[in-house]
Coordinates of C-alpha atoms in Angstrom, one line a residue:
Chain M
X20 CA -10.4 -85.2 -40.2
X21 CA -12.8 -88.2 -39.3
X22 CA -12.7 -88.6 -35.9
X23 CA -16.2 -90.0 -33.6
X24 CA -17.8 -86.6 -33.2
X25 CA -17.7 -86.3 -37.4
X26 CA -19.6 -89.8 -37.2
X27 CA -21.7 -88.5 -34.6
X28 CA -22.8 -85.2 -36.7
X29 CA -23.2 -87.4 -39.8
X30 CA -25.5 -89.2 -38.0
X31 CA -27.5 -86.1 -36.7
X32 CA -28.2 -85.4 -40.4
X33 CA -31.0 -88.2 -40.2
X34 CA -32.3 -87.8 -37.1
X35 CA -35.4 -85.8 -36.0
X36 CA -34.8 -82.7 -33.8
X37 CA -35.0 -83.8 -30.4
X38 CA -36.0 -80.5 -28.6
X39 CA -39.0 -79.2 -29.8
X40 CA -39.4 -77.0 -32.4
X41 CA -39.6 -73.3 -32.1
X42 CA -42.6 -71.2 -33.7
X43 CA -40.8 -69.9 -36.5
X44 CA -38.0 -71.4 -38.5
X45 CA -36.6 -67.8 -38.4
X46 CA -36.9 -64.6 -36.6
X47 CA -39.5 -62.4 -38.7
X48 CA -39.3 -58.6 -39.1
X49 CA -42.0 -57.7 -37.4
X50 CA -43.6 -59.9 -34.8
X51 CA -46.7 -58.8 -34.2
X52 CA -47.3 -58.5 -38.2
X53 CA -46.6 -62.1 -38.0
X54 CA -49.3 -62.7 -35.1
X55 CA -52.2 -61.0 -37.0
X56 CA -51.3 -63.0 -40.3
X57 CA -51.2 -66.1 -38.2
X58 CA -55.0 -64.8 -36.5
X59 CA -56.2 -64.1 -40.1
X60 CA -55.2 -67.7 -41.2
X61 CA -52.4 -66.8 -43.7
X62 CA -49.8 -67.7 -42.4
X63 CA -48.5 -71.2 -40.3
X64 CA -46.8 -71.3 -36.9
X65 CA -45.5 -74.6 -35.2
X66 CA -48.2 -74.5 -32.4
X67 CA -46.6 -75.4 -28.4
X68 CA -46.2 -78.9 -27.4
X69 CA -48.9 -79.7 -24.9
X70 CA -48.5 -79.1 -21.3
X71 CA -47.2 -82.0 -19.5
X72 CA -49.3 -83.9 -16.4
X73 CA -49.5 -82.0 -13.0
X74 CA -48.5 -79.3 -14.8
X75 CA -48.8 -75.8 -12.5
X76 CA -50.1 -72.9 -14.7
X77 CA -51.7 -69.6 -14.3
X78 CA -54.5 -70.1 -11.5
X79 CA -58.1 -70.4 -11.4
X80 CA -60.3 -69.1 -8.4
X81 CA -63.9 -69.6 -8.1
X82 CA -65.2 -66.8 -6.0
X83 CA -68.7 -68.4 -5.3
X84 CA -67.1 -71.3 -3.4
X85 CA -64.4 -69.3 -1.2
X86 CA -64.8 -68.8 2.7
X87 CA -62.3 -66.1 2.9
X88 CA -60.4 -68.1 5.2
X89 CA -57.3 -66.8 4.6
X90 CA -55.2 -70.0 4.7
X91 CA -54.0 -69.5 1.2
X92 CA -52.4 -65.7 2.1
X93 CA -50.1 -67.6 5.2
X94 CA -48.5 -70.0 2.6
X95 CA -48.1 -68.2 0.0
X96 CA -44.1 -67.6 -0.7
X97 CA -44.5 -64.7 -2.6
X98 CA -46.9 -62.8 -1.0
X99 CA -48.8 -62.5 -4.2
X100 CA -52.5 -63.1 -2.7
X101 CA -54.0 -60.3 -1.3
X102 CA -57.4 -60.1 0.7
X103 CA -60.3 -57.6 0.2
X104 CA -61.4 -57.4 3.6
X105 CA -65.3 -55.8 2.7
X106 CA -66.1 -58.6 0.1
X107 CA -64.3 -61.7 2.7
X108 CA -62.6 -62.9 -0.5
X109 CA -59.1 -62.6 -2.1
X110 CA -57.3 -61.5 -5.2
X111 CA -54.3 -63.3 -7.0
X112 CA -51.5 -61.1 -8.5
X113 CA -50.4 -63.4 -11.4
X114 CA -47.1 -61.4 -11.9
X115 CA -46.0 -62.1 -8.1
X116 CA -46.9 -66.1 -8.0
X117 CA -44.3 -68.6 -8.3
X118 CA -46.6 -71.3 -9.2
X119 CA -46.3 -73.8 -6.9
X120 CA -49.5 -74.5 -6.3
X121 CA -49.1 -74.5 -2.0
X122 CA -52.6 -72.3 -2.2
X123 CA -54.3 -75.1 -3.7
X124 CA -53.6 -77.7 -1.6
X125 CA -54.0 -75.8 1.4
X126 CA -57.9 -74.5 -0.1
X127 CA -60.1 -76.2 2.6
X128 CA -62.9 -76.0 -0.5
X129 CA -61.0 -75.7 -3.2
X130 CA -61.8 -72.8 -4.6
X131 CA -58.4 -72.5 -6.2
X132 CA -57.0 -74.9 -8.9
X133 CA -53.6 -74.9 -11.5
X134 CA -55.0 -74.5 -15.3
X135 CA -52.7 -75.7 -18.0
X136 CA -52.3 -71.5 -19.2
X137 CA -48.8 -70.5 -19.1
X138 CA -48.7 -67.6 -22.0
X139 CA -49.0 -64.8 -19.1
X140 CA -47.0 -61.9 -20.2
X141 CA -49.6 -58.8 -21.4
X142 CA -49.3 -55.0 -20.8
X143 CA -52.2 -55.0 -19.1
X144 CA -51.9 -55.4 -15.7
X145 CA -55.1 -55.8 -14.9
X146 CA -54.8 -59.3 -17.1
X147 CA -52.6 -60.2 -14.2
X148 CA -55.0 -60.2 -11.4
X149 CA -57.5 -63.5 -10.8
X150 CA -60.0 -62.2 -9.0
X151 CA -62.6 -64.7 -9.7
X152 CA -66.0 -64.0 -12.2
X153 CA -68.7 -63.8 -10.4
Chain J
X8 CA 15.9 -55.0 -18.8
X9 CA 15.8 -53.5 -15.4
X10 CA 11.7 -54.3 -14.7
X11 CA 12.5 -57.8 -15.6
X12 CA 10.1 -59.1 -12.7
X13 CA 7.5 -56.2 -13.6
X14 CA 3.9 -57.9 -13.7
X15 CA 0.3 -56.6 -14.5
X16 CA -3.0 -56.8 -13.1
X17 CA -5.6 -58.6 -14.9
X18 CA -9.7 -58.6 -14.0
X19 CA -11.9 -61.1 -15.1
X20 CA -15.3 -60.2 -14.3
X21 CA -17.2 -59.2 -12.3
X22 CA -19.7 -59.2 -15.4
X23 CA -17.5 -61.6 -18.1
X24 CA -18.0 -63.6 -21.3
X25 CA -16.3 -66.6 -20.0
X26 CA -17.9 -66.3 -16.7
X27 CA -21.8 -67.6 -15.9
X28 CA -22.2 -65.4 -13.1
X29 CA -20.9 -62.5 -11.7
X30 CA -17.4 -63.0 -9.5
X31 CA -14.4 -61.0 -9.8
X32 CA -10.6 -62.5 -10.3
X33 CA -7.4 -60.2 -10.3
X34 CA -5.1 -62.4 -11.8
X35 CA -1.6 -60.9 -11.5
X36 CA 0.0 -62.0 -14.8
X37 CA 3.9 -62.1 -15.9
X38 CA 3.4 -62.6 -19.3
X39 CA 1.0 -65.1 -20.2
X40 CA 1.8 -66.9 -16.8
X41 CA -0.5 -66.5 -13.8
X42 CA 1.7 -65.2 -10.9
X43 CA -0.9 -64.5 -8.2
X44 CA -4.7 -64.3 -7.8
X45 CA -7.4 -62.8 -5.8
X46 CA -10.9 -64.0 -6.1
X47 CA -13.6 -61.0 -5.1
X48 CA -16.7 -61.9 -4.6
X49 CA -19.8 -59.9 -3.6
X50 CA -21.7 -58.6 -6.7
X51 CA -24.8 -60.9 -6.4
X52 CA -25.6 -61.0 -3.2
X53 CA -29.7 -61.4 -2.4
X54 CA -30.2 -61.1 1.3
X55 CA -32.3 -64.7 1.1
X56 CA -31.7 -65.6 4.6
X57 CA -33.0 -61.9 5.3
X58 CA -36.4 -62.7 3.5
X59 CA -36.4 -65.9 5.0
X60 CA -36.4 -64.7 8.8
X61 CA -40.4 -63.2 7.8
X62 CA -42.0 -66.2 6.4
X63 CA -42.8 -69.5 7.6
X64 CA -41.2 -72.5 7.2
X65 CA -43.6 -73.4 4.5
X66 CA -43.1 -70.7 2.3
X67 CA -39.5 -70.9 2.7
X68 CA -39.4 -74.2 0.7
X69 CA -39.9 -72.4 -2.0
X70 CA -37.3 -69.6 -1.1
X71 CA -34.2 -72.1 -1.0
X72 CA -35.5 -73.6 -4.0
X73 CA -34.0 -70.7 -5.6
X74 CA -31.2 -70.2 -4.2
X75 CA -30.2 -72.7 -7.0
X76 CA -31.7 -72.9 -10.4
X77 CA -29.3 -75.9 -11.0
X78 CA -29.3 -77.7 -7.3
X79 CA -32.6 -76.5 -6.5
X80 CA -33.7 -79.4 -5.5
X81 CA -31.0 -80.5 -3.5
X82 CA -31.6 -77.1 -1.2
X83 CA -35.2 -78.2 -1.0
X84 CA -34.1 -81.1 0.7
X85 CA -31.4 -79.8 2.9
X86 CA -33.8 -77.1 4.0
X87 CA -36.9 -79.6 4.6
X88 CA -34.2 -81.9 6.6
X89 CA -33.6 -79.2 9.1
X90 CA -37.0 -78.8 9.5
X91 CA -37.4 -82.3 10.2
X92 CA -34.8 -82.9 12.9
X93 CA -35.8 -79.7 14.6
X94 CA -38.9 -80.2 15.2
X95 CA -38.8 -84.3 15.0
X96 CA -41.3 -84.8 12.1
X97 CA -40.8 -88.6 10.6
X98 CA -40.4 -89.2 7.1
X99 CA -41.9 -92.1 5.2
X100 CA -39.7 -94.7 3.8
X101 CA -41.6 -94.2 0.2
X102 CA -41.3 -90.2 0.6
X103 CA -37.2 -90.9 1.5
X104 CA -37.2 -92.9 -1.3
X105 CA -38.2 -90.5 -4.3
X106 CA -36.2 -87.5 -3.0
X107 CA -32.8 -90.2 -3.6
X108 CA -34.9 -90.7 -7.3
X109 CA -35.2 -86.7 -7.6
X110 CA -31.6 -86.0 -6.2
X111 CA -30.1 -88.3 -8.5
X112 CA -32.1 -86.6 -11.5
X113 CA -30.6 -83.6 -10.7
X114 CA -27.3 -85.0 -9.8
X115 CA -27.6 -86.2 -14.2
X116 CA -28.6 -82.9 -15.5
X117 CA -26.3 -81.1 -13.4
X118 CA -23.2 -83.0 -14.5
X119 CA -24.1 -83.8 -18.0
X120 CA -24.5 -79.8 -17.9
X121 CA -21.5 -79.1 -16.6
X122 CA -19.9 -81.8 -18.6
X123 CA -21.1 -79.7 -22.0
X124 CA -20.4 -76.6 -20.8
X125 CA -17.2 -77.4 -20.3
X126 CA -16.6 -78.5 -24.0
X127 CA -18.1 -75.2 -24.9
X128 CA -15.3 -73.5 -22.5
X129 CA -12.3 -75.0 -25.0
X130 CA -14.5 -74.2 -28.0
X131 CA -15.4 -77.7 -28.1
X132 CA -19.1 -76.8 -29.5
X133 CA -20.0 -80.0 -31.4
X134 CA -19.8 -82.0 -28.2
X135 CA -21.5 -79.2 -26.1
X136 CA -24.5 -79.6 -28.5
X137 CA -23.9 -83.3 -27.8
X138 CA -24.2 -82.5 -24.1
X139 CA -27.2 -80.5 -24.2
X140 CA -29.0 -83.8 -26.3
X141 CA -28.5 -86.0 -23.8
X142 CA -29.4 -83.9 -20.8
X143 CA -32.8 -83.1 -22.8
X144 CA -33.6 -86.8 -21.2
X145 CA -33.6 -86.6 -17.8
X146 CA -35.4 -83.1 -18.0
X147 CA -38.2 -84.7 -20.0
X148 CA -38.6 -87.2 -17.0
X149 CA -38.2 -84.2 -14.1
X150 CA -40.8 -82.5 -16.2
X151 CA -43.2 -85.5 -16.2
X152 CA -42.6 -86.2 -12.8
X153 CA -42.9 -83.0 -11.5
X154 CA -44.7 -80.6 -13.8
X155 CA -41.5 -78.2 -14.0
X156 CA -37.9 -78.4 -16.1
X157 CA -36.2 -76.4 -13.1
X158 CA -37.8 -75.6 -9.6
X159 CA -39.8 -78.8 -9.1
X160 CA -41.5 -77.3 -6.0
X161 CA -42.2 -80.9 -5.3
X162 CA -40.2 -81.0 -1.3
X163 CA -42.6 -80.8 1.6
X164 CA -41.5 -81.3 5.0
X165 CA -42.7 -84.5 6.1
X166 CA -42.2 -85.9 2.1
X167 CA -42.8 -84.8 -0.9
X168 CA -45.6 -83.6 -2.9
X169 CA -45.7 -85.7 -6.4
X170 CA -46.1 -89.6 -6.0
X171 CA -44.4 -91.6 -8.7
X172 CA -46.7 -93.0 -10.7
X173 CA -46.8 -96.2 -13.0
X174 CA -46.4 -93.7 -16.2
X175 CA -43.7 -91.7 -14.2
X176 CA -42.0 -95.2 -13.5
X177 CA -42.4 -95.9 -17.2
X178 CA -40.1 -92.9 -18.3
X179 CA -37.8 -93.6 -15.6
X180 CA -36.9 -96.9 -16.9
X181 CA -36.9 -95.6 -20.5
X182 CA -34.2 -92.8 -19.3
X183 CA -32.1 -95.1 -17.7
X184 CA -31.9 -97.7 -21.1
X185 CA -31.5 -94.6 -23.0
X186 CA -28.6 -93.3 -21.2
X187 CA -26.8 -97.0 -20.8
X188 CA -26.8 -96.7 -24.8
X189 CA -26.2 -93.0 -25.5
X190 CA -24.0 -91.4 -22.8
X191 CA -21.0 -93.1 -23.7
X192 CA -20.4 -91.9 -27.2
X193 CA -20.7 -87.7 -25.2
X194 CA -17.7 -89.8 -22.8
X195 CA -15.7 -91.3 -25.7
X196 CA -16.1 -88.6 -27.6
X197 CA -14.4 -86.0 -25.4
X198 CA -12.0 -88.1 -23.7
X199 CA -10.1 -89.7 -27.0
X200 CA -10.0 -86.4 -28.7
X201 CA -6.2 -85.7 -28.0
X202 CA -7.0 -81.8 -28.1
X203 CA -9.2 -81.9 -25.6
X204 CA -7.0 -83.7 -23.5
X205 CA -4.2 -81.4 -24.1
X206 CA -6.5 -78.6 -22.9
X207 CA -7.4 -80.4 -19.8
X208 CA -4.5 -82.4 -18.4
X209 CA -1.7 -81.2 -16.2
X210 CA -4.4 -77.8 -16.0
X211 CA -5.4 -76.4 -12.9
X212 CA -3.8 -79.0 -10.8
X213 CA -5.3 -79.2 -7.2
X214 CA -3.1 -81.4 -5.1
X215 CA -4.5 -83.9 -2.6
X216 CA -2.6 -82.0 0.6
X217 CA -4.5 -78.7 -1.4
X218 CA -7.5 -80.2 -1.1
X219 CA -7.6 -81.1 2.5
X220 CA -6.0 -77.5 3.4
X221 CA -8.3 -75.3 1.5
X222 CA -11.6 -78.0 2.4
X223 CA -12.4 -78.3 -1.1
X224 CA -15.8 -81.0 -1.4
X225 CA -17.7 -82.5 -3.9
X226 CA -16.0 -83.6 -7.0
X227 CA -13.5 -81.3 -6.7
X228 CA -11.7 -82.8 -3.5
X229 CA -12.9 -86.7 -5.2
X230 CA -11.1 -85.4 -8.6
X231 CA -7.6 -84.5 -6.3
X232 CA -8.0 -88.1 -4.5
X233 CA -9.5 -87.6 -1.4
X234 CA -12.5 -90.5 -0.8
X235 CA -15.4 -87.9 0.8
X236 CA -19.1 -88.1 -0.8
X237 CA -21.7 -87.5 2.5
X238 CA -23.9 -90.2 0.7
X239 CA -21.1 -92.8 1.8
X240 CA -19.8 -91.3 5.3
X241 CA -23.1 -90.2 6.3
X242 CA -25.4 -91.4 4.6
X243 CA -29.1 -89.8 4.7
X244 CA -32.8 -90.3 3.3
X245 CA -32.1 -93.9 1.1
X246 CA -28.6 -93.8 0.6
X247 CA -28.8 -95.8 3.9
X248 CA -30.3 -98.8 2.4
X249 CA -27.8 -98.5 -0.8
X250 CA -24.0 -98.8 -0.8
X251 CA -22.4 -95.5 -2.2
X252 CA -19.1 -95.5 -3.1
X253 CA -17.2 -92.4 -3.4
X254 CA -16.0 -91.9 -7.0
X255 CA -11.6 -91.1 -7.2
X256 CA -10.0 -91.5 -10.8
X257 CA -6.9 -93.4 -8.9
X258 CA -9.9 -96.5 -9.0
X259 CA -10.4 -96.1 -13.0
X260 CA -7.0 -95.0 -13.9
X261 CA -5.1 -95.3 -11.4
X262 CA -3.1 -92.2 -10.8
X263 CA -4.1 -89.0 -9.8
X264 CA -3.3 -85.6 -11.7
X265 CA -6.2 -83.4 -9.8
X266 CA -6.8 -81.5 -13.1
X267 CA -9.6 -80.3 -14.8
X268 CA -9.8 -83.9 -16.9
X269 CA -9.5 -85.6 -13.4
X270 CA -12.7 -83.1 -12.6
X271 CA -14.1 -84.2 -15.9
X272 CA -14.1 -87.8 -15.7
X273 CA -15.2 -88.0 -11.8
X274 CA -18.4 -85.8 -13.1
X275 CA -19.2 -88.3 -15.9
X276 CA -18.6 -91.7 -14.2
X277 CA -20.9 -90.4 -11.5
X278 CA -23.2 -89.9 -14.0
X279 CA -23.2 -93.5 -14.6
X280 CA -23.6 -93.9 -10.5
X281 CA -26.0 -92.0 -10.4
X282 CA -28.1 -94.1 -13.3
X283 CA -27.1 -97.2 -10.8
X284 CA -28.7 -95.6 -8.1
X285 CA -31.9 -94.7 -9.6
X286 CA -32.1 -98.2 -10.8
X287 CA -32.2 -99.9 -7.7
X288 CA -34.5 -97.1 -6.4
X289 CA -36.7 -97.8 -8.8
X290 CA -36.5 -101.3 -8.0
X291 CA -36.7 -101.3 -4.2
X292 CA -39.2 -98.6 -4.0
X293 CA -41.3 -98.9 -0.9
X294 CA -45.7 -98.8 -0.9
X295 CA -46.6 -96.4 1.7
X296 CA -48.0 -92.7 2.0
X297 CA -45.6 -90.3 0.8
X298 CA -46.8 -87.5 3.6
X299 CA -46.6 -87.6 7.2
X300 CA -49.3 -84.7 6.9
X301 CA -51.1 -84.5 4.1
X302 CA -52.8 -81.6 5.6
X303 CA -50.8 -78.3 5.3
X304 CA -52.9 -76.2 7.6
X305 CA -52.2 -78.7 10.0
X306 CA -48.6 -78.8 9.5
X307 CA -48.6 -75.3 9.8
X308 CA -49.9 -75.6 13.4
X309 CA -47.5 -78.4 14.4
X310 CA -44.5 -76.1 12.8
X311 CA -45.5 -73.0 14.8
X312 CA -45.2 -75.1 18.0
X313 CA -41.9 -76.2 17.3
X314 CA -39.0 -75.5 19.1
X315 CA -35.5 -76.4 18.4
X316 CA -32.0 -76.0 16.1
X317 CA -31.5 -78.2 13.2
X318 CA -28.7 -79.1 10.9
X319 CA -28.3 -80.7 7.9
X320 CA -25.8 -81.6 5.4
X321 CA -26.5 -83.5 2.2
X322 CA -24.5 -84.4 -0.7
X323 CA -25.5 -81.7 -3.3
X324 CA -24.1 -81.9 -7.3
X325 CA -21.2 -79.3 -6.6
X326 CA -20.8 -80.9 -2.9
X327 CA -21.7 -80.5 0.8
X328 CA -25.0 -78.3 1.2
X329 CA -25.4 -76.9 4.8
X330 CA -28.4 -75.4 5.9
X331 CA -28.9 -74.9 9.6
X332 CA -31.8 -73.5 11.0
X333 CA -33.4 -72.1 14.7
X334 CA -37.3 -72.1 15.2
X335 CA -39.3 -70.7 18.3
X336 CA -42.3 -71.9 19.6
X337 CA -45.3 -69.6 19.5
X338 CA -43.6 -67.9 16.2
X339 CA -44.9 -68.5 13.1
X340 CA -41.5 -67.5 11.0
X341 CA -38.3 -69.2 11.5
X342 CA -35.7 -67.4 14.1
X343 CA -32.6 -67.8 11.8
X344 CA -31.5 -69.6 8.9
X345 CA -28.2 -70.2 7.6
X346 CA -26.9 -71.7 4.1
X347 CA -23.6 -72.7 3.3
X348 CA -23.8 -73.6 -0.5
X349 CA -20.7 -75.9 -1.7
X350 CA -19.0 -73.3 -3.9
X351 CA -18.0 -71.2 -1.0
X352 CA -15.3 -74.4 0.5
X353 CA -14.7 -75.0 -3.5
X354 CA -13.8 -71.3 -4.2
X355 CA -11.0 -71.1 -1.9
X356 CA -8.8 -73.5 -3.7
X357 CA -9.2 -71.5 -6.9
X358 CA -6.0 -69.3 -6.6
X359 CA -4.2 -72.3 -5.9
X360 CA -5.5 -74.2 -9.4
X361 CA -4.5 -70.7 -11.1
X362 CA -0.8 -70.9 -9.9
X363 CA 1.5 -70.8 -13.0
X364 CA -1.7 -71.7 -15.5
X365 CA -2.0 -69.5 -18.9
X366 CA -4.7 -66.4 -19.2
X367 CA -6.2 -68.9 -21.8
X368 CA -7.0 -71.3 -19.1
X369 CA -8.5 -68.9 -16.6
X370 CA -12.2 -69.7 -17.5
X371 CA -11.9 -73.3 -17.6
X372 CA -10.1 -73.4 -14.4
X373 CA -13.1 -71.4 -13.4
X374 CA -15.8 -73.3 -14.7
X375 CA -13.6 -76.4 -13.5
X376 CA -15.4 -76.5 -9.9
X377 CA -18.7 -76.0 -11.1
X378 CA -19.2 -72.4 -9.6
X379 CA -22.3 -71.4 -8.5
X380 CA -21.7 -67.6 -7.8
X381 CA -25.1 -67.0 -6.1
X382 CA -25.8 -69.8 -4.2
X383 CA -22.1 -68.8 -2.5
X384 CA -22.6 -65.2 -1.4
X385 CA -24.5 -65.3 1.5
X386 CA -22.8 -62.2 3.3
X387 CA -21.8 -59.0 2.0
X388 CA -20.3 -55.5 3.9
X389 CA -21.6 -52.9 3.4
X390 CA -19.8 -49.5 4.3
X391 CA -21.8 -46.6 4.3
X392 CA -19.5 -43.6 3.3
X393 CA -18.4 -45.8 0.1
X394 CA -14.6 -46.3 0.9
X395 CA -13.3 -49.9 1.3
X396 CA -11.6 -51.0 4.6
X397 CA -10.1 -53.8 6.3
X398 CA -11.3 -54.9 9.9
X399 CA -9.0 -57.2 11.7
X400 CA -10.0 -59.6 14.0
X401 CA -10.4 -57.8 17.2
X402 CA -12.5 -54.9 15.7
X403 CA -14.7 -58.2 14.3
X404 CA -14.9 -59.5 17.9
X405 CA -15.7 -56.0 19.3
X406 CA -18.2 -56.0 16.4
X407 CA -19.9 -58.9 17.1
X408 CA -20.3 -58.2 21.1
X409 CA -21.7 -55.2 20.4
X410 CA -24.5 -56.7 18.1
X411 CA -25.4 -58.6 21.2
X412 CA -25.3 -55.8 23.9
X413 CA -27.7 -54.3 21.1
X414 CA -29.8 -57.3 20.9
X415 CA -30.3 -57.1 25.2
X416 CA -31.1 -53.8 25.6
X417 CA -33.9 -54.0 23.2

């Protein structure tokens, strides 16, 4: 039967992919297997596209620099900052934010800024709190 | 022979392969034949406007954004209009100007969505795949315009938060050449196959008189005939410098069925509107701030100020939005909000589109007025001993006026 969508998948044959590619071509047995190999340089994944322009990732807070205002804690939707009332500074629960970057803008010294980090899922949940270095 | 009229009860959902989102329909069958249906929602409601009644307006933005995944933006600005005309904050003319760009995005990756999705309802899967291609466009320009594929988080009240830059601009007009070229081999493709229309003429018929009595909106009451599209009657943010017609199928092809194909076509030539209208967006697009306060701590403090009721309705993809909203001075959080999402006017007419339609059709007749199950349920009962019950209208009333005799004697 040769109808327009047979043309149309013919066509398809030549093109390039137009989504991006995943990792893997397939799904491997074990994943985390896979990871080491891929650590230890034997084996090859497709690496991520990178992050496009004004992109909002996991956040960055520069302790030195904040006030303790508390500005950011009013706007935030998701109640996901939290303030530590003996230090005057605040702590970010990365598995509460939404990631729309409200705190940042708000900042009157910008102590908080979107990096371009979006790989956030850990069993640690202490990796999920920003609570600044020093 | 004696149970010759005998018929059986059916469920689809509410948790269903052919179904997106949880919503239950008895369908009362005789035979293949539908006899009777009745549509049962209540399984996913979220108790937004709950959550919504101990944040500020601010943060609320981001809480209508997802009542939507789909017309997320289109809440954004329904919700950020309210805002506006309660409390009277003016809007810049370059601000209006990129939420009609954004809506109009949306309004392409919702439809082309639907459009595929559909296909993949009959089986169709080649032309679903086709679908998804073409909508992989418009969300690589959402995504450099905004940052995000879904939940731009870009509304503000006052304007919006992303400019349009040259680059921006530069994808824009790469979309739209890209779409003149490709979207009408996805339209051709479908719409000659003579299986596919088989599957979706004279198939969930929704009459024009239908329409008006059960308020259906959006493209559901254009595909039965009826000439409504809020960006034409009452037009808001740019739509009032543009001319908007209202898309019917009697214009294209002159006659009216009210079917699912009618639903079809209606989503896919506003597709091509909705390129038109980006176009002379694009091209008309106003210099200017894009904020009326740049500052948010100082919108905060005008907000909290603010007294007043605002309402809103905007065209969204699936139809008329409502959000309506109350705000007290000296309070920080909003009083009330309230969210009418257009799938709640659309669902009504369902049991009418089932009426005499095959089992086999049930799902596309479903998917037919784009449902969005969670946007809809915005109320839900809640009995405590477990039994279900009927209230009638006078226990309702006596309900109701007992709420507020509550409410004074706090």
């Amino acid at each position: 039967m040769i109808n327009k969508m047979f043309l149309m998948i013919l066509k398809q044959f030549i093109k390039k992919p137009f989504t991006n590619l995943f990792p893997l071509a397939r799904i491997p047995d074990h994943l985390t297997a896979i990871l080491k190999k891929v650590e230890a340089g034997e084996a090859k994944i497709n690496t991520p596209l990178p992050t496009p322009e004004g992109f909002r990732g996991r956040i960055s807070y520069d302790k030195g620099k904040c006030i303790g205002c508390r500005l950011c804690i009013r706007v935030c939707p998701a109640n996901a900052i939290s303030y530590i009332a003996e230090e005057k500074k605040i702590m970010v629960h990365i598995d509460r934010c939404c990631f729309c970057a409200q705190c940042t803008e708000i900042c009157p010294v910008q102590c908080l800024s979107m990096s371009d980090e979006f790989l956030l899922s850990s069993f640690d949940r202490k990796k999920q709190v920003v609570a600044g270095s020093n | 022979m004696a149970e010759e009229n005998k018929t059986y009860t059916i469920p689809i959902g509410p948790v269903h392969v052919g179904l997106k989102e949880p919503i239950t329909a008895w369908l009362q069958v005789d035979g293949e034949r539908i006899v009777d249906v009745r549509i049962r929602p209540g399984a996913i409601h979220r108790g937004i406007e709950y959550m919504a009644r101990e944040r500020n307006p601010i943060q609320v933005i981001y809480l209508a954004e997802r009542i939507c995944g789909i017309c997320s933006f289109a809440h954004i600005v329904s919700f950020v209009r309210v805002v506006e005309d309660a409390t009277g904050i003016p809007v810049p003319p370059r601000a209006k100007y990129i939420r009609t760009i954004l809506l109009e995005l949306e309004r392409i990756h919702s439809h082309i969505l639907w459009a595929g999705v559909a296909c993949y309802t009959l089986g169709y899967d080649s032309a679903f795949n086709l679908g998804m291609l073409l909508r992989e466009k418009v969300m690589d320009v959402l995504e450099a315009m905004t940052g995000n594929r879904v939940n731009y988080g870009v509304g503000t009240i006052g304007g919006v938060r992303r400019d349009i830059t040259p680059k921006v601009a530069k994808a824009i007009n790469e979309m739209l050449d890209y779409y003149n070229r490709e979207f009408s081999y996805f339209y051709n493709v479908v719409t000659e196959d003579p299986i596919v229309k088989a599957r979706m003429r004279n198939v969930g018929v929704l009459s024009k008189e239908n329409a008006i009595r059960y308020c259906a909106v959006g493209p559901t009451a254009r595909a039965s005939g009826l000439r409504m599209d809020l960006r034409w009657s009452s037009p808001y943010e740019a739509y009032e410098d543009l001319e908007v017609e209202p898309v019917v199928p009697q214009d294209y092809l002159g006659k009216v069925h009210g079917d699912v194909f009618d639903r079809f076509f209606v989503r896919v030539m506003e597709v091509y509107q909705s390129l038109d209208i980006v176009k002379k967006c694009m091209d008309g697009l106003p210099d200017g701030p894009i904020m009326h306060e740049s500052k948010p701590a100082k919108l905060l403090s005008l907000l909290k100020e603010a007294e007043g009721v605002g309402q809103s309705s905007i065209e969204a993809p699936r139809g008329d939005d409502t959000h309506a909203i109350k705000l007290t001075k000296g309070e920080e959080n909003i009083t009330w909000w309230k969210v009418r999402a257009p799938t709640y006017a659309n669902a009504m007419s369902w049991p009418i589109m089932f009426k005499d339609q095959e089992i086999a059709d049930a799902p596309l007749i479903i998917n037919s007025i784009d449902p969005c199950i969670s946007c809809m349920e915005r109320m839900l009962v809640v009995d405590e001993k477990g039994s279900s019950t009927m209230t009638t209208k006078e226990e309702l009333i006596k309900l109701c006026r007992d709420k507020t005799r509550r409410l004074m004697h706090r």
